Short mmCIF file of C-alpha atoms in Angstrom, two decimals:
data_model
loop_
_atom_site.label_atom_id
_atom_site.label_comp_id
_atom_site.label_asym_id
_atom_site.label_seq_id
_atom_site.Cartn_x
_atom_site.Cartn_y
_atom_site.Cartn_z
CA UNK A 1 -100.91 0.49 121.60
CA UNK A 2 -100.78 -0.62 117.96
CA UNK A 3 -104.57 -0.49 117.71
CA UNK A 4 -104.39 3.28 118.04
CA UNK A 5 -102.23 3.63 114.94
CA UNK A 6 -98.51 3.61 114.13
CA UNK A 7 -96.06 5.50 116.31
CA UNK A 8 -92.44 6.31 115.54
CA UNK A 9 -89.86 7.73 117.98
CA UNK A 10 -90.05 11.14 116.35
CA UNK A 11 -93.80 11.17 116.92
CA UNK A 12 -93.36 11.27 120.71
CA UNK A 13 -92.97 15.04 120.84
CA UNK A 14 -96.21 16.43 122.25
CA UNK A 15 -97.32 13.03 123.54
CA UNK A 16 -97.92 11.54 127.00
CA UNK A 17 -95.41 8.87 128.04
CA UNK A 18 -95.72 6.80 131.21
CA UNK A 19 -92.76 5.86 133.40
CA UNK A 20 -92.74 4.30 136.87
CA UNK A 21 -90.87 7.29 138.32
CA UNK A 22 -89.14 10.22 136.64
CA UNK A 23 -85.96 9.32 138.54
CA UNK A 24 -86.05 5.66 137.43
CA UNK A 25 -82.68 4.74 135.93
CA UNK A 26 -84.16 2.93 132.93
CA UNK A 27 -86.26 5.99 132.15
CA UNK A 28 -83.19 8.21 132.21
CA UNK A 29 -81.38 5.95 129.76
CA UNK A 30 -84.37 5.69 127.42
CA UNK A 31 -84.99 9.45 127.42
CA UNK A 32 -81.28 9.95 126.75
CA UNK A 33 -80.97 7.76 123.70
CA UNK A 34 -84.32 8.88 122.30
CA UNK A 35 -83.02 12.44 122.49
CA UNK A 36 -79.52 11.71 121.23
CA UNK A 37 -80.36 9.26 118.46
CA UNK A 38 -83.93 10.07 117.45
CA UNK A 39 -84.37 13.78 118.05
CA UNK A 40 -87.12 13.83 120.65
CA UNK A 41 -87.42 16.88 122.90
CA UNK A 42 -88.10 15.70 126.46
CA UNK A 43 -89.51 19.14 127.32
CA UNK A 44 -92.28 18.63 124.74
CA UNK A 45 -93.38 15.34 126.31
CA UNK A 46 -95.62 14.93 129.36
CA UNK A 47 -93.94 12.31 131.55
CA UNK A 48 -96.68 10.62 133.56
CA UNK A 49 -95.30 9.03 136.76
CA UNK A 50 -96.68 6.52 139.23
CA UNK A 51 -94.20 6.73 142.13
CA UNK A 52 -92.42 9.36 144.18
CA UNK A 53 -88.85 10.29 143.22
CA UNK A 54 -86.26 7.82 144.49
CA UNK A 55 -84.50 10.52 146.54
CA UNK A 56 -86.63 12.34 149.08
CA UNK A 57 -84.98 15.74 148.46
CA UNK A 58 -85.70 15.61 144.73
CA UNK A 59 -88.71 17.27 143.13
CA UNK A 60 -89.89 16.19 139.68
CA UNK A 61 -89.52 18.86 136.97
CA UNK A 62 -92.54 20.64 135.52
CA UNK A 63 -92.62 18.30 132.51
CA UNK A 64 -93.64 15.41 134.81
CA UNK A 65 -97.07 14.84 136.27
CA UNK A 66 -98.46 12.19 138.62
CA UNK A 67 -101.02 9.74 137.30
CA UNK A 68 -104.35 9.75 139.18
CA UNK A 69 -104.38 7.49 142.24
CA UNK A 70 -105.15 3.87 141.43
CA UNK A 71 -104.20 4.11 137.77
CA UNK A 72 -102.06 1.33 136.25
CA UNK A 73 -99.52 2.18 133.57
CA UNK A 74 -100.38 -0.64 131.15
CA UNK A 75 -104.11 -0.07 131.47
CA UNK A 76 -103.66 3.63 130.75
CA UNK A 77 -101.76 2.63 127.61
CA UNK A 78 -104.57 0.30 126.57
CA UNK A 79 -107.20 2.94 127.30
CA UNK A 80 -105.42 5.60 125.26
CA UNK A 81 -104.60 7.77 128.29
CA UNK A 82 -100.91 7.30 127.46
CA UNK A 83 -99.34 7.27 124.00
CA UNK A 84 -96.34 5.19 125.05
CA UNK A 85 -94.70 3.88 128.23
CA UNK A 86 -91.31 2.79 129.54
CA UNK A 87 -91.99 -0.61 131.07
CA UNK A 88 -89.82 -3.01 133.05
CA UNK A 89 -91.90 -5.87 131.66
CA UNK A 90 -91.01 -5.59 127.97
CA UNK A 91 -92.98 -8.58 126.73
CA UNK A 92 -95.44 -7.70 123.99
CA UNK A 93 -99.01 -8.64 124.83
CA UNK A 94 -102.32 -8.00 123.12
CA UNK A 95 -102.16 -4.76 121.14
CA UNK A 96 -99.10 -3.51 123.04
CA UNK A 97 -96.02 -3.50 120.81
CA UNK A 98 -92.44 -2.29 121.12
CA UNK A 99 -91.80 1.18 119.74
CA UNK A 100 -88.93 -0.42 117.78
CA UNK A 101 -89.78 -3.67 116.02
CA UNK A 102 -86.03 -4.42 115.88
CA UNK A 103 -85.42 -3.34 119.47
CA UNK A 104 -82.89 -6.09 120.26
CA UNK A 105 -80.72 -5.18 117.28
CA UNK A 106 -80.95 -1.47 118.12
CA UNK A 107 -79.97 -2.19 121.71
CA UNK A 108 -76.93 -4.20 120.64
CA UNK A 109 -75.88 -1.49 118.18
CA UNK A 110 -76.21 1.19 120.86
CA UNK A 111 -74.05 -0.81 123.28
CA UNK A 112 -71.33 -1.30 120.68
CA UNK A 113 -71.15 2.39 119.84
CA UNK A 114 -71.59 3.85 123.33
CA UNK A 115 -69.19 1.78 125.43
CA UNK A 116 -71.39 -1.04 126.65
CA UNK A 117 -74.75 -2.15 127.98
CA UNK A 118 -76.34 0.69 130.02
CA UNK A 119 -75.69 0.55 133.77
CA UNK A 120 -78.63 0.29 136.16
CA UNK A 121 -76.74 -0.97 139.24
CA UNK A 122 -73.19 -1.10 140.55
CA UNK A 123 -71.68 -3.13 143.37
CA UNK A 124 -69.47 -0.85 145.50
CA UNK A 125 -67.92 -1.03 148.97
CA UNK A 126 -67.19 1.94 151.21
CA UNK A 127 -63.52 2.79 151.60
CA UNK A 128 -63.85 2.63 155.40
CA UNK A 129 -64.99 -1.00 155.16
CA UNK A 130 -62.22 -1.82 152.69
CA UNK A 131 -59.67 -0.32 155.08
CA UNK A 132 -61.04 -2.11 158.16
CA UNK A 133 -61.93 -5.49 156.63
CA UNK A 134 -59.70 -6.11 153.59
CA UNK A 135 -60.09 -9.89 153.84
CA UNK A 136 -63.88 -9.52 153.76
CA UNK A 137 -63.66 -7.30 150.69
CA UNK A 138 -61.42 -9.82 148.93
CA UNK A 139 -63.95 -12.56 149.71
CA UNK A 140 -66.84 -10.52 148.33
CA UNK A 141 -64.80 -9.86 145.19
CA UNK A 142 -63.95 -13.56 144.87
CA UNK A 143 -67.60 -14.60 145.15
CA UNK A 144 -68.67 -12.00 142.60
CA UNK A 145 -66.00 -13.17 140.14
CA UNK A 146 -67.00 -16.79 140.73
CA UNK A 147 -70.65 -15.96 140.18
CA UNK A 148 -69.84 -14.03 137.01
CA UNK A 149 -67.82 -16.96 135.67
CA UNK A 150 -70.71 -19.36 136.38
CA UNK A 151 -73.07 -17.15 134.37
CA UNK A 152 -70.49 -16.51 131.65
CA UNK A 153 -72.06 -18.74 129.05
CA UNK A 154 -75.20 -16.61 129.14
CA UNK A 155 -73.46 -13.36 128.22
CA UNK A 156 -71.33 -12.14 125.38
CA UNK A 157 -67.97 -10.51 125.90
CA UNK A 158 -66.91 -6.91 125.41
CA UNK A 159 -69.49 -4.16 125.13
CA UNK A 160 -72.40 -6.61 125.23
CA UNK A 161 -71.39 -8.03 128.62
CA UNK A 162 -73.64 -6.46 131.30
CA UNK A 163 -71.53 -7.83 134.18
CA UNK A 164 -68.23 -6.02 133.68
CA UNK A 165 -65.75 -5.48 136.52
CA UNK A 166 -63.85 -2.27 137.21
CA UNK A 167 -64.52 1.44 136.82
CA UNK A 168 -62.40 1.57 133.66
CA UNK A 169 -64.84 -0.77 131.93
CA UNK A 170 -67.86 1.41 132.68
CA UNK A 171 -66.34 4.90 132.66
CA UNK A 172 -67.62 5.79 129.19
CA UNK A 173 -71.14 4.86 130.25
CA UNK A 174 -70.84 6.87 133.45
CA UNK A 175 -69.92 9.95 131.42
CA UNK A 176 -72.92 9.31 129.17
CA UNK A 177 -75.46 8.91 131.97
CA UNK A 178 -74.08 11.97 133.78
CA UNK A 179 -74.75 13.99 130.63
CA UNK A 180 -78.24 12.55 130.30
CA UNK A 181 -79.00 13.22 133.97
CA UNK A 182 -77.92 16.86 133.66
CA UNK A 183 -80.04 17.41 130.55
CA UNK A 184 -83.04 15.81 132.23
CA UNK A 185 -82.75 17.90 135.43
CA UNK A 186 -81.95 14.83 137.53
CA UNK A 187 -78.77 16.49 138.82
CA UNK A 188 -77.92 20.17 139.17
CA UNK A 189 -74.37 20.23 137.81
CA UNK A 190 -72.02 18.07 135.77
CA UNK A 191 -69.72 15.80 137.73
CA UNK A 192 -66.97 13.37 136.80
CA UNK A 193 -67.10 9.58 137.18
CA UNK A 194 -64.49 9.90 139.94
CA UNK A 195 -66.78 12.21 141.93
CA UNK A 196 -69.57 9.61 141.88
CA UNK A 197 -67.59 7.55 144.35
CA UNK A 198 -66.97 10.47 146.72
CA UNK A 199 -69.41 12.21 149.09
CA UNK A 200 -71.76 14.04 146.73
CA UNK A 201 -74.40 15.64 148.93
CA UNK A 202 -73.95 18.95 147.11
CA UNK A 203 -75.32 17.53 143.85
CA UNK A 204 -78.20 15.54 145.32
CA UNK A 205 -80.31 18.53 146.31
CA UNK A 206 -83.62 19.14 144.58
CA UNK A 207 -83.30 20.20 140.98
CA UNK A 208 -85.18 23.32 139.96
CA UNK A 209 -88.74 22.48 138.97
#
């Protein structure tokens, strides 16, 4: 909220930051690059959440707290109950401004130096389905490639392309988000990108609060 004075990334230590859920993927990415590139300490921030964790077995760490029932993240920001927030709707409105005035340029620079646009979703198919219905898998792949080609003019190539195909093209990002998730107590132990695509019940248990 620009009306409450200037705020820089380094000023977030000791502040209250809203996020839809502590386990939200976007929140994990943002906490990660704020820590890595701007020196924030996530343990010195109160992460105010509005939803349950996305995995029922998970328990939010002690640095997270639930907003009072009925509260709305943007209104809390306007009212000064939050110092900043990670929002899916990133449009500036009223006194609400981006933490980075040059956020688009910073996002592009991050993608170029970290192996691509951050991943929020992947399309995968179980091996059992691939083994039993190979023609169906090929058709799904064909449609996805066709859809990607139709949208091609919208996206840039290389690291700035958010619709890349193949594990090799996202492996660097997978390593990065695994590291972020471990630091943020979202997972209990470090895993490899290859393990992500194998049964991983042992790492999905509740992290220590």
